[in-house]
Amino acid sequence: MDADERISDALASEIKKAVQSTKISGFETPRKNIIFGKWIQNSIWWPDYNLRLFKNGSGKFPLNKVHEKIKIHGEISRLKNPILHYNYQTISQFLKKLDNYTESEAIDFIRLNKEVKWYEILRWPVADFLKTFFSQRGYRDGMHGLALSMLQAFYQLVVFLKVWEKKENYKDLSPKAFLKEVIWELSKISKDTRYWVYEALSKENPKMKIFFKIKRKLS
């Protein structure tokens, strides 16, 4: 358990029953993330399963990076009641933690000897925003969902920039026709954004999907 996490009476009771099982080696528990004063119920923040309960000697942490997940030998099950997680309470807190987390991710990226392309400075942040806000329905959390999706996009931007910084000390990755390529990437981003806007509207109102199909045929 982290210092910002709490176990409810309901979860404590469920845990007492769960540990009586001799077949299960570990249990994943959902986390109820309270961020900026609100329970975030969509995107990556819910149900946010974490494996926190496991039999002694049945698993271990690889100890390679921040926020690692334990590796369990044996069968894993899930609990129903969530851990209360009083996550980021201020923007400053998010930004302070972001530096450590992005540093760890950048180091892992380089350790795996992956190549980084110049256009990923655009693709990584945009892809994360579209995923969290549209695909994972972050918009259902209103302003909180939009703010967190923007912060996640910024997180990916910082990861890219740190990788770029560490890769041969700011190596020039720009292509010859740089402006042309940037404009081309932005046009692709525009198309991807329109797609996810339509998908999100269709999920909220299935009739909209039929409308968009007809509109595309006529255009």
mmCIF file with all atom_site columns, C-alpha atoms in Angstrom:
data_model
loop_
_atom_site.group_PDB
_atom_site.id
_atom_site.type_symbol
_atom_site.label_atom_id
_atom_site.label_alt_id
_atom_site.label_comp_id
_atom_site.label_asym_id
_atom_site.label_entity_id
_atom_site.label_seq_id
_atom_site.pdbx_PDB_ins_code
_atom_site.Cartn_x
_atom_site.Cartn_y
_atom_site.Cartn_z
_atom_site.occupancy
_atom_site.B_iso_or_equiv
_atom_site.pdbx_formal_charge
_atom_site.auth_seq_id
_atom_site.auth_comp_id
_atom_site.auth_asym_id
_atom_site.auth_atom_id
_atom_site.pdbx_PDB_model_num
ATOM 1   C CA . MET A 1 1   ? 0.000   0.000   0.000   1.00 0.00 ? 1   MET A CA 1
ATOM 2   C CA . ASP A 1 2   ? 1.135   3.541   -0.781  1.00 0.00 ? 2   ASP A CA 1
ATOM 3   C CA . ALA A 1 3   ? 0.751   6.418   1.675   1.00 0.00 ? 3   ALA A CA 1
ATOM 4   C CA . ASP A 1 4   ? -2.063  7.928   -0.421  1.00 0.00 ? 4   ASP A CA 1
ATOM 5   C CA . GLU A 1 5   ? -4.137  4.720   -0.485  1.00 0.00 ? 5   GLU A CA 1
ATOM 6   C CA . ARG A 1 6   ? -6.829  3.508   1.905   1.00 0.00 ? 6   ARG A CA 1
ATOM 7   C CA . ILE A 1 7   ? -8.685  0.212   2.415   1.00 0.00 ? 7   ILE A CA 1
ATOM 8   C CA . SER A 1 8   ? -12.422 0.399   3.097   1.00 0.00 ? 8   SER A CA 1
ATOM 9   C CA . ASP A 1 9   ? -14.182 -1.863  5.605   1.00 0.00 ? 9   ASP A CA 1
ATOM 10  C CA . ALA A 1 10  ? -15.858 -3.665  2.687   1.00 0.00 ? 10  ALA A CA 1
ATOM 11  C CA . LEU A 1 11  ? -12.503 -4.392  1.032   1.00 0.00 ? 11  LEU A CA 1
ATOM 12  C CA . ALA A 1 12  ? -10.952 -5.509  4.325   1.00 0.00 ? 12  ALA A CA 1
ATOM 13  C CA . SER A 1 13  ? -13.794 -7.985  4.804   1.00 0.00 ? 13  SER A CA 1
ATOM 14  C CA . GLU A 1 14  ? -13.412 -9.259  1.216   1.00 0.00 ? 14  GLU A CA 1
ATOM 15  C CA . ILE A 1 15  ? -9.661  -9.710  1.697   1.00 0.00 ? 15  ILE A CA 1
ATOM 16  C CA . LYS A 1 16  ? -10.170 -11.804 4.837   1.00 0.00 ? 16  LYS A CA 1
ATOM 17  C CA . LYS A 1 17  ? -12.382 -14.184 2.863   1.00 0.00 ? 17  LYS A CA 1
ATOM 18  C CA . ALA A 1 18  ? -10.119 -14.209 -0.201  1.00 0.00 ? 18  ALA A CA 1
ATOM 19  C CA . VAL A 1 19  ? -6.943  -15.230 1.652   1.00 0.00 ? 19  VAL A CA 1
ATOM 20  C CA . GLN A 1 20  ? -8.623  -18.395 2.837   1.00 0.00 ? 20  GLN A CA 1
ATOM 21  C CA . SER A 1 21  ? -8.366  -19.777 -0.700  1.00 0.00 ? 21  SER A CA 1
ATOM 22  C CA . THR A 1 22  ? -5.484  -22.210 -1.209  1.00 0.00 ? 22  THR A CA 1
ATOM 23  C CA . LYS A 1 23  ? -5.666  -22.155 -5.030  1.00 0.00 ? 23  LYS A CA 1
ATOM 24  C CA . ILE A 1 24  ? -5.224  -18.455 -5.756  1.00 0.00 ? 24  ILE A CA 1
ATOM 25  C CA . SER A 1 25  ? -1.704  -16.992 -5.599  1.00 0.00 ? 25  SER A CA 1
ATOM 26  C CA . GLY A 1 26  ? -2.649  -13.338 -6.037  1.00 0.00 ? 26  GLY A CA 1
ATOM 27  C CA . PHE A 1 27  ? -5.568  -10.920 -6.290  1.00 0.00 ? 27  PHE A CA 1
ATOM 28  C CA . GLU A 1 28  ? -5.983  -7.812  -8.431  1.00 0.00 ? 28  GLU A CA 1
ATOM 29  C CA . THR A 1 29  ? -7.887  -4.974  -6.796  1.00 0.00 ? 29  THR A CA 1
ATOM 30  C CA . PRO A 1 30  ? -9.569  -2.038  -8.553  1.00 0.00 ? 30  PRO A CA 1
ATOM 31  C CA . ARG A 1 31  ? -8.483  1.446   -7.479  1.00 0.00 ? 31  ARG A CA 1
ATOM 32  C CA . LYS A 1 32  ? -10.853 4.354   -7.033  1.00 0.00 ? 32  LYS A CA 1
ATOM 33  C CA . ASN A 1 33  ? -8.663  7.272   -8.129  1.00 0.00 ? 33  ASN A CA 1
ATOM 34  C CA . ILE A 1 34  ? -9.570  10.609  -6.566  1.00 0.00 ? 34  ILE A CA 1
ATOM 35  C CA . ILE A 1 35  ? -7.841  13.241  -8.737  1.00 0.00 ? 35  ILE A CA 1
ATOM 36  C CA . PHE A 1 36  ? -8.185  17.002  -8.334  1.00 0.00 ? 36  PHE A CA 1
ATOM 37  C CA . GLY A 1 37  ? -10.977 16.353  -5.835  1.00 0.00 ? 37  GLY A CA 1
ATOM 38  C CA . LYS A 1 38  ? -13.067 14.052  -8.031  1.00 0.00 ? 38  LYS A CA 1
ATOM 39  C CA . TRP A 1 39  ? -13.453 10.286  -8.519  1.00 0.00 ? 39  TRP A CA 1
ATOM 40  C CA . ILE A 1 40  ? -12.324 9.702   -12.117 1.00 0.00 ? 40  ILE A CA 1
ATOM 41  C CA . GLN A 1 41  ? -14.517 6.928   -13.516 1.00 0.00 ? 41  GLN A CA 1
ATOM 42  C CA . ASN A 1 42  ? -13.207 6.567   -17.071 1.00 0.00 ? 42  ASN A CA 1
ATOM 43  C CA . SER A 1 43  ? -10.070 6.338   -19.186 1.00 0.00 ? 43  SER A CA 1
ATOM 44  C CA . ILE A 1 44  ? -6.983  4.712   -17.618 1.00 0.00 ? 44  ILE A CA 1
ATOM 45  C CA . TRP A 1 45  ? -8.152  5.707   -14.126 1.00 0.00 ? 45  TRP A CA 1
ATOM 46  C CA . TRP A 1 46  ? -10.940 3.171   -13.614 1.00 0.00 ? 46  TRP A CA 1
ATOM 47  C CA . PRO A 1 47  ? -11.080 0.337   -12.752 1.00 0.00 ? 47  PRO A CA 1
ATOM 48  C CA . ASP A 1 48  ? -7.244  0.592   -12.717 1.00 0.00 ? 48  ASP A CA 1
ATOM 49  C CA . TYR A 1 49  ? -6.641  -2.961  -11.463 1.00 0.00 ? 49  TYR A CA 1
ATOM 50  C CA . ASN A 1 50  ? -3.491  -3.484  -9.409  1.00 0.00 ? 50  ASN A CA 1
ATOM 51  C CA . LEU A 1 51  ? -2.111  -6.731  -8.023  1.00 0.00 ? 51  LEU A CA 1
ATOM 52  C CA . ARG A 1 52  ? -1.520  -5.869  -4.364  1.00 0.00 ? 52  ARG A CA 1
ATOM 53  C CA . LEU A 1 53  ? -2.538  -9.028  -2.523  1.00 0.00 ? 53  LEU A CA 1
ATOM 54  C CA . PHE A 1 54  ? -0.459  -12.178 -3.010  1.00 0.00 ? 54  PHE A CA 1
ATOM 55  C CA . LYS A 1 55  ? 0.887   -15.162 -1.122  1.00 0.00 ? 55  LYS A CA 1
ATOM 56  C CA . ASN A 1 56  ? 4.290   -14.830 0.471   1.00 0.00 ? 56  ASN A CA 1
ATOM 57  C CA . GLY A 1 57  ? 6.938   -16.286 -1.841  1.00 0.00 ? 57  GLY A CA 1
ATOM 58  C CA . SER A 1 58  ? 4.647   -16.489 -4.896  1.00 0.00 ? 58  SER A CA 1
ATOM 59  C CA . GLY A 1 59  ? 6.049   -13.458 -6.736  1.00 0.00 ? 59  GLY A CA 1
ATOM 60  C CA . LYS A 1 60  ? 8.676   -10.761 -6.942  1.00 0.00 ? 60  LYS A CA 1
ATOM 61  C CA . PHE A 1 61  ? 9.377   -7.310  -8.402  1.00 0.00 ? 61  PHE A CA 1
ATOM 62  C CA . PRO A 1 62  ? 11.889  -7.128  -11.290 1.00 0.00 ? 62  PRO A CA 1
ATOM 63  C CA . LEU A 1 63  ? 13.285  -3.879  -9.762  1.00 0.00 ? 63  LEU A CA 1
ATOM 64  C CA . ASN A 1 64  ? 13.928  -2.265  -13.137 1.00 0.00 ? 64  ASN A CA 1
ATOM 65  C CA . LYS A 1 65  ? 11.785  0.881   -13.055 1.00 0.00 ? 65  LYS A CA 1
ATOM 66  C CA . VAL A 1 66  ? 9.301   3.070   -11.178 1.00 0.00 ? 66  VAL A CA 1
ATOM 67  C CA . HIS A 1 67  ? 5.801   1.665   -10.487 1.00 0.00 ? 67  HIS A CA 1
ATOM 68  C CA . GLU A 1 68  ? 6.659   -1.891  -11.478 1.00 0.00 ? 68  GLU A CA 1
ATOM 69  C CA . LYS A 1 69  ? 4.103   -4.671  -11.449 1.00 0.00 ? 69  LYS A CA 1
ATOM 70  C CA . ILE A 1 70  ? 4.846   -7.782  -9.453  1.00 0.00 ? 70  ILE A CA 1
ATOM 71  C CA . LYS A 1 71  ? 5.337   -11.046 -11.327 1.00 0.00 ? 71  LYS A CA 1
ATOM 72  C CA . ILE A 1 72  ? 3.226   -13.836 -9.817  1.00 0.00 ? 72  ILE A CA 1
ATOM 73  C CA . HIS A 1 73  ? 3.650   -17.596 -10.177 1.00 0.00 ? 73  HIS A CA 1
ATOM 74  C CA . GLY A 1 74  ? 0.233   -19.205 -10.032 1.00 0.00 ? 74  GLY A CA 1
ATOM 75  C CA . GLU A 1 75  ? -3.424  -18.357 -10.529 1.00 0.00 ? 75  GLU A CA 1
ATOM 76  C CA . ILE A 1 76  ? -4.645  -14.768 -10.213 1.00 0.00 ? 76  ILE A CA 1
ATOM 77  C CA . SER A 1 77  ? -8.175  -13.610 -9.372  1.00 0.00 ? 77  SER A CA 1
ATOM 78  C CA . ARG A 1 78  ? -9.880  -10.226 -8.856  1.00 0.00 ? 78  ARG A CA 1
ATOM 79  C CA . LEU A 1 79  ? -11.536 -8.557  -5.880  1.00 0.00 ? 79  LEU A CA 1
ATOM 80  C CA . LYS A 1 80  ? -14.670 -6.431  -6.276  1.00 0.00 ? 80  LYS A CA 1
ATOM 81  C CA . ASN A 1 81  ? -14.215 -3.658  -3.709  1.00 0.00 ? 81  ASN A CA 1
ATOM 82  C CA . PRO A 1 82  ? -11.730 -0.908  -4.638  1.00 0.00 ? 82  PRO A CA 1
ATOM 83  C CA . ILE A 1 83  ? -8.731  0.603   -2.894  1.00 0.00 ? 83  ILE A CA 1
ATOM 84  C CA . LEU A 1 84  ? -9.315  4.326   -2.323  1.00 0.00 ? 84  LEU A CA 1
ATOM 85  C CA . HIS A 1 85  ? -6.453  6.159   -4.019  1.00 0.00 ? 85  HIS A CA 1
ATOM 86  C CA . TYR A 1 86  ? -6.105  9.865   -3.224  1.00 0.00 ? 86  TYR A CA 1
ATOM 87  C CA . ASN A 1 87  ? -4.013  10.440  -6.307  1.00 0.00 ? 87  ASN A CA 1
ATOM 88  C CA . TYR A 1 88  ? -2.900  13.815  -7.704  1.00 0.00 ? 88  TYR A CA 1
ATOM 89  C CA . GLN A 1 89  ? -4.536  16.565  -5.665  1.00 0.00 ? 89  GLN A CA 1
ATOM 90  C CA . THR A 1 90  ? -2.873  19.526  -7.428  1.00 0.00 ? 90  THR A CA 1
ATOM 91  C CA . ILE A 1 91  ? -1.365  20.261  -10.845 1.00 0.00 ? 91  ILE A CA 1
ATOM 92  C CA . SER A 1 92  ? 1.978   20.977  -9.159  1.00 0.00 ? 92  SER A CA 1
ATOM 93  C CA . GLN A 1 93  ? 1.964   17.502  -7.628  1.00 0.00 ? 93  GLN A CA 1
ATOM 94  C CA . PHE A 1 94  ? 1.345   15.959  -11.057 1.00 0.00 ? 94  PHE A CA 1
ATOM 95  C CA . LEU A 1 95  ? 4.199   17.926  -12.616 1.00 0.00 ? 95  LEU A CA 1
ATOM 96  C CA . LYS A 1 96  ? 6.645   17.091  -9.813  1.00 0.00 ? 96  LYS A CA 1
ATOM 97  C CA . LYS A 1 97  ? 5.989   13.354  -10.167 1.00 0.00 ? 97  LYS A CA 1
ATOM 98  C CA . LEU A 1 98  ? 6.005   13.597  -13.967 1.00 0.00 ? 98  LEU A CA 1
ATOM 99  C CA . ASP A 1 99  ? 9.734   14.353  -14.017 1.00 0.00 ? 99  ASP A CA 1
ATOM 100 C CA . ASN A 1 100 ? 10.657  11.091  -12.272 1.00 0.00 ? 100 ASN A CA 1
ATOM 101 C CA . TYR A 1 101 ? 8.211   8.926   -14.220 1.00 0.00 ? 101 TYR A CA 1
ATOM 102 C CA . THR A 1 102 ? 9.178   10.299  -17.630 1.00 0.00 ? 102 THR A CA 1
ATOM 103 C CA . GLU A 1 103 ? 12.865  9.925   -16.806 1.00 0.00 ? 103 GLU A CA 1
ATOM 104 C CA . SER A 1 104 ? 12.317  6.245   -16.025 1.00 0.00 ? 104 SER A CA 1
ATOM 105 C CA . GLU A 1 105 ? 10.362  5.678   -19.248 1.00 0.00 ? 105 GLU A CA 1
ATOM 106 C CA . ALA A 1 106 ? 12.986  7.441   -21.362 1.00 0.00 ? 106 ALA A CA 1
ATOM 107 C CA . ILE A 1 107 ? 15.754  5.297   -19.868 1.00 0.00 ? 107 ILE A CA 1
ATOM 108 C CA . ASP A 1 108 ? 13.737  2.120   -20.499 1.00 0.00 ? 108 ASP A CA 1
ATOM 109 C CA . PHE A 1 109 ? 13.141  3.181   -24.103 1.00 0.00 ? 109 PHE A CA 1
ATOM 110 C CA . ILE A 1 110 ? 16.850  3.679   -24.711 1.00 0.00 ? 110 ILE A CA 1
ATOM 111 C CA . ARG A 1 111 ? 17.762  0.483   -22.858 1.00 0.00 ? 111 ARG A CA 1
ATOM 112 C CA . LEU A 1 112 ? 15.647  -1.467  -25.354 1.00 0.00 ? 112 LEU A CA 1
ATOM 113 C CA . ASN A 1 113 ? 17.684  0.133   -28.157 1.00 0.00 ? 113 ASN A CA 1
ATOM 114 C CA . LYS A 1 114 ? 14.594  1.526   -29.881 1.00 0.00 ? 114 LYS A CA 1
ATOM 115 C CA . GLU A 1 115 ? 14.846  4.172   -32.576 1.00 0.00 ? 115 GLU A CA 1
ATOM 116 C CA . VAL A 1 116 ? 13.012  7.450   -32.263 1.00 0.00 ? 116 VAL A CA 1
ATOM 117 C CA . LYS A 1 117 ? 11.658  9.272   -35.330 1.00 0.00 ? 117 LYS A CA 1
ATOM 118 C CA . TRP A 1 118 ? 11.191  13.036  -35.506 1.00 0.00 ? 118 TRP A CA 1
ATOM 119 C CA . TYR A 1 119 ? 7.439   12.801  -36.192 1.00 0.00 ? 119 TYR A CA 1
ATOM 120 C CA . GLU A 1 120 ? 6.859   10.997  -32.884 1.00 0.00 ? 120 GLU A CA 1
ATOM 121 C CA . ILE A 1 121 ? 7.080   14.377  -31.169 1.00 0.00 ? 121 ILE A CA 1
ATOM 122 C CA . LEU A 1 122 ? 3.599   14.873  -32.670 1.00 0.00 ? 122 LEU A CA 1
ATOM 123 C CA . ARG A 1 123 ? 2.322   11.306  -32.744 1.00 0.00 ? 123 ARG A CA 1
ATOM 124 C CA . TRP A 1 124 ? 3.003   10.275  -29.151 1.00 0.00 ? 124 TRP A CA 1
ATOM 125 C CA . PRO A 1 125 ? 1.139   13.132  -27.416 1.00 0.00 ? 125 PRO A CA 1
ATOM 126 C CA . VAL A 1 126 ? -1.753  13.165  -29.884 1.00 0.00 ? 126 VAL A CA 1
ATOM 127 C CA . ALA A 1 127 ? -2.193  9.386   -29.803 1.00 0.00 ? 127 ALA A CA 1
ATOM 128 C CA . ASP A 1 128 ? -2.313  9.430   -25.993 1.00 0.00 ? 128 ASP A CA 1
ATOM 129 C CA . PHE A 1 129 ? -4.841  12.259  -25.949 1.00 0.00 ? 129 PHE A CA 1
ATOM 130 C CA . LEU A 1 130 ? -7.122  10.577  -28.513 1.00 0.00 ? 130 LEU A CA 1
ATOM 131 C CA . LYS A 1 131 ? -6.880  7.298   -26.604 1.00 0.00 ? 131 LYS A CA 1
ATOM 132 C CA . THR A 1 132 ? -7.632  8.658   -23.137 1.00 0.00 ? 132 THR A CA 1
ATOM 133 C CA . PHE A 1 133 ? -10.200 11.322  -24.052 1.00 0.00 ? 133 PHE A CA 1
ATOM 134 C CA . PHE A 1 134 ? -12.096 9.648   -26.911 1.00 0.00 ? 134 PHE A CA 1
ATOM 135 C CA . SER A 1 135 ? -11.393 5.899   -27.100 1.00 0.00 ? 135 SER A CA 1
ATOM 136 C CA . GLN A 1 136 ? -11.420 5.374   -23.319 1.00 0.00 ? 136 GLN A CA 1
ATOM 137 C CA . ARG A 1 137 ? -14.227 7.900   -22.821 1.00 0.00 ? 137 ARG A CA 1
ATOM 138 C CA . GLY A 1 138 ? -12.346 10.384  -20.686 1.00 0.00 ? 138 GLY A CA 1
ATOM 139 C CA . TYR A 1 139 ? -14.865 12.986  -21.896 1.00 0.00 ? 139 TYR A CA 1
ATOM 140 C CA . ARG A 1 140 ? -17.411 11.448  -19.533 1.00 0.00 ? 140 ARG A CA 1
ATOM 141 C CA . ASP A 1 141 ? -15.458 12.950  -16.628 1.00 0.00 ? 141 ASP A CA 1
ATOM 142 C CA . GLY A 1 142 ? -15.999 16.422  -18.048 1.00 0.00 ? 142 GLY A CA 1
ATOM 143 C CA . MET A 1 143 ? -13.390 19.107  -17.389 1.00 0.00 ? 143 MET A CA 1
ATOM 144 C CA . HIS A 1 144 ? -11.441 16.698  -15.179 1.00 0.00 ? 144 HIS A CA 1
ATOM 145 C CA . GLY A 1 145 ? -11.275 14.185  -18.026 1.00 0.00 ? 145 GLY A CA 1
ATOM 146 C CA . LEU A 1 146 ? -10.141 16.814  -20.517 1.00 0.00 ? 146 LEU A CA 1
ATOM 147 C CA . ALA A 1 147 ? -7.496  18.186  -18.141 1.00 0.00 ? 147 ALA A CA 1
ATOM 148 C CA . LEU A 1 148 ? -6.105  14.709  -17.413 1.00 0.00 ? 148 LEU A CA 1
ATOM 149 C CA . SER A 1 149 ? -6.072  13.788  -21.106 1.00 0.00 ? 149 SER A CA 1
ATOM 150 C CA . MET A 1 150 ? -4.106  16.953  -21.867 1.00 0.00 ? 150 MET A CA 1
ATOM 151 C CA . LEU A 1 151 ? -1.683  16.206  -19.029 1.00 0.00 ? 151 LEU A CA 1
ATOM 152 C CA . GLN A 1 152 ? -1.214  12.646  -20.312 1.00 0.00 ? 152 GLN A CA 1
ATOM 153 C CA . ALA A 1 153 ? -0.444  14.054  -23.756 1.00 0.00 ? 153 ALA A CA 1
ATOM 154 C CA . PHE A 1 154 ? 2.112   16.402  -22.190 1.00 0.00 ? 154 PHE A CA 1
ATOM 155 C CA . TYR A 1 155 ? 3.578   13.423  -20.333 1.00 0.00 ? 155 TYR A CA 1
ATOM 156 C CA . GLN A 1 156 ? 4.215   11.641  -23.642 1.00 0.00 ? 156 GLN A CA 1
ATOM 157 C CA . LEU A 1 157 ? 5.722   14.806  -25.121 1.00 0.00 ? 157 LEU A CA 1
ATOM 158 C CA . VAL A 1 158 ? 8.190   14.993  -22.226 1.00 0.00 ? 158 VAL A CA 1
ATOM 159 C CA . VAL A 1 159 ? 9.088   11.303  -22.630 1.00 0.00 ? 159 VAL A CA 1
ATOM 160 C CA . PHE A 1 160 ? 9.865   11.902  -26.309 1.00 0.00 ? 160 PHE A CA 1
ATOM 161 C CA . LEU A 1 161 ? 11.955  14.994  -25.586 1.00 0.00 ? 161 LEU A CA 1
ATOM 162 C CA . LYS A 1 162 ? 13.957  13.185  -22.903 1.00 0.00 ? 162 LYS A CA 1
ATOM 163 C CA . VAL A 1 163 ? 14.633  10.287  -25.273 1.00 0.00 ? 163 VAL A CA 1
ATOM 164 C CA . TRP A 1 164 ? 15.718  12.803  -27.923 1.00 0.00 ? 164 TRP A CA 1
ATOM 165 C CA . GLU A 1 165 ? 17.933  14.541  -25.379 1.00 0.00 ? 165 GLU A CA 1
ATOM 166 C CA . LYS A 1 166 ? 19.637  11.285  -24.355 1.00 0.00 ? 166 LYS A CA 1
ATOM 167 C CA . LYS A 1 167 ? 19.961  9.925   -27.888 1.00 0.00 ? 167 LYS A CA 1
ATOM 168 C CA . GLU A 1 168 ? 23.322  11.324  -28.965 1.00 0.00 ? 168 GLU A CA 1
ATOM 169 C CA . ASN A 1 169 ? 22.642  14.653  -27.233 1.00 0.00 ? 169 ASN A CA 1
ATOM 170 C CA . TYR A 1 170 ? 19.863  16.274  -29.271 1.00 0.00 ? 170 TYR A CA 1
ATOM 171 C CA . LYS A 1 171 ? 20.681  14.654  -32.597 1.00 0.00 ? 171 LYS A CA 1
ATOM 172 C CA . ASP A 1 172 ? 19.062  16.498  -35.504 1.00 0.00 ? 172 ASP A CA 1
ATOM 173 C CA . LEU A 1 173 ? 16.248  14.212  -36.676 1.00 0.00 ? 173 LEU A CA 1
ATOM 174 C CA . SER A 1 174 ? 14.532  16.653  -39.031 1.00 0.00 ? 174 SER A CA 1
ATOM 175 C CA . PRO A 1 175 ? 14.008  15.567  -42.659 1.00 0.00 ? 175 PRO A CA 1
ATOM 176 C CA . LYS A 1 176 ? 15.054  17.730  -45.621 1.00 0.00 ? 176 LYS A CA 1
ATOM 177 C CA . ALA A 1 177 ? 11.588  19.064  -46.411 1.00 0.00 ? 177 ALA A CA 1
ATOM 178 C CA . PHE A 1 178 ? 10.801  19.655  -42.730 1.00 0.00 ? 178 PHE A CA 1
ATOM 179 C CA . LEU A 1 179 ? 7.874   22.078  -43.017 1.00 0.00 ? 179 LEU A CA 1
ATOM 180 C CA . LYS A 1 180 ? 6.226   19.942  -45.697 1.00 0.00 ? 180 LYS A CA 1
ATOM 181 C CA . GLU A 1 181 ? 6.567   16.813  -43.552 1.00 0.00 ? 181 GLU A CA 1
ATOM 182 C CA . VAL A 1 182 ? 5.210   18.580  -40.457 1.00 0.00 ? 182 VAL A CA 1
ATOM 183 C CA . ILE A 1 183 ? 2.165   19.786  -42.407 1.00 0.00 ? 183 ILE A CA 1
ATOM 184 C CA . TRP A 1 184 ? 1.641   16.245  -43.712 1.00 0.00 ? 184 TRP A CA 1
ATOM 185 C CA . GLU A 1 185 ? 1.764   14.849  -40.168 1.00 0.00 ? 185 GLU A CA 1
ATOM 186 C CA . LEU A 1 186 ? -0.702  17.483  -38.966 1.00 0.00 ? 186 LEU A CA 1
ATOM 187 C CA . SER A 1 187 ? -3.113  16.559  -41.775 1.00 0.00 ? 187 SER A CA 1
ATOM 188 C CA . LYS A 1 188 ? -2.976  12.919  -40.677 1.00 0.00 ? 188 LYS A CA 1
ATOM 189 C CA . ILE A 1 189 ? -3.573  13.981  -37.077 1.00 0.00 ? 189 ILE A CA 1
ATOM 190 C CA . SER A 1 190 ? -6.611  15.963  -38.249 1.00 0.00 ? 190 SER A CA 1
ATOM 191 C CA . LYS A 1 191 ? -8.044  12.855  -39.931 1.00 0.00 ? 191 LYS A CA 1
ATOM 192 C CA . ASP A 1 192 ? -7.420  10.699  -36.856 1.00 0.00 ? 192 ASP A CA 1
ATOM 193 C CA . THR A 1 193 ? -9.072  13.311  -34.644 1.00 0.00 ? 193 THR A CA 1
ATOM 194 C CA . ARG A 1 194 ? -12.171 13.472  -36.860 1.00 0.00 ? 194 ARG A CA 1
ATOM 195 C CA . TYR A 1 195 ? -12.404 9.667   -36.780 1.00 0.00 ? 195 TYR A CA 1
ATOM 196 C CA . TRP A 1 196 ? -12.348 9.541   -32.984 1.00 0.00 ? 196 TRP A CA 1
ATOM 197 C CA . VAL A 1 197 ? -14.808 12.423  -32.712 1.00 0.00 ? 197 VAL A CA 1
ATOM 198 C CA . TYR A 1 198 ? -17.244 10.446  -34.859 1.00 0.00 ? 198 TYR A CA 1
ATOM 199 C CA . GLU A 1 199 ? -16.584 7.267   -32.847 1.00 0.00 ? 199 GLU A CA 1
ATOM 200 C CA . ALA A 1 200 ? -17.187 9.060   -29.548 1.00 0.00 ? 200 ALA A CA 1
ATOM 201 C CA . LEU A 1 201 ? -20.419 10.647  -30.785 1.00 0.00 ? 201 LEU A CA 1
ATOM 202 C CA . SER A 1 202 ? -21.549 7.280   -32.135 1.00 0.00 ? 202 SER A CA 1
ATOM 203 C CA . LYS A 1 203 ? -20.965 5.597   -28.771 1.00 0.00 ? 203 LYS A CA 1
ATOM 204 C CA . GLU A 1 204 ? -23.007 8.245   -26.987 1.00 0.00 ? 204 GLU A CA 1
ATOM 205 C CA . ASN A 1 205 ? -25.751 8.251   -29.615 1.00 0.00 ? 205 ASN A CA 1
ATOM 206 C CA . PRO A 1 206 ? -25.911 5.237   -32.021 1.00 0.00 ? 206 PRO A CA 1
ATOM 207 C CA . LYS A 1 207 ? -28.173 7.215   -34.378 1.00 0.00 ? 207 LYS A CA 1
ATOM 208 C CA . MET A 1 208 ? -25.252 9.552   -35.045 1.00 0.00 ? 208 MET A CA 1
ATOM 209 C CA . LYS A 1 209 ? -23.295 6.646   -36.557 1.00 0.00 ? 209 LYS A CA 1
ATOM 210 C CA . ILE A 1 210 ? -25.961 6.156   -39.231 1.00 0.00 ? 210 ILE A CA 1
ATOM 211 C CA . PHE A 1 211 ? -25.967 9.920   -39.877 1.00 0.00 ? 211 PHE A CA 1
ATOM 212 C CA . PHE A 1 212 ? -22.192 10.005  -40.395 1.00 0.00 ? 212 PHE A CA 1
ATOM 213 C CA . LYS A 1 213 ? -22.291 6.991   -42.739 1.00 0.00 ? 213 LYS A CA 1
ATOM 214 C CA . ILE A 1 214 ? -24.909 8.695   -44.907 1.00 0.00 ? 214 ILE A CA 1
ATOM 215 C CA . LYS A 1 215 ? -22.979 11.968  -44.844 1.00 0.00 ? 215 LYS A CA 1
ATOM 216 C CA . ARG A 1 216 ? -19.776 10.254  -45.993 1.00 0.00 ? 216 ARG A CA 1
ATOM 217 C CA . LYS A 1 217 ? -21.562 8.559   -48.875 1.00 0.00 ? 217 LYS A CA 1
ATOM 218 C CA . LEU A 1 218 ? -23.036 11.863  -50.035 1.00 0.00 ? 218 LEU A CA 1
ATOM 219 C CA . SER A 1 219 ? -19.768 13.801  -49.739 1.00 0.00 ? 219 SER A CA 1
#
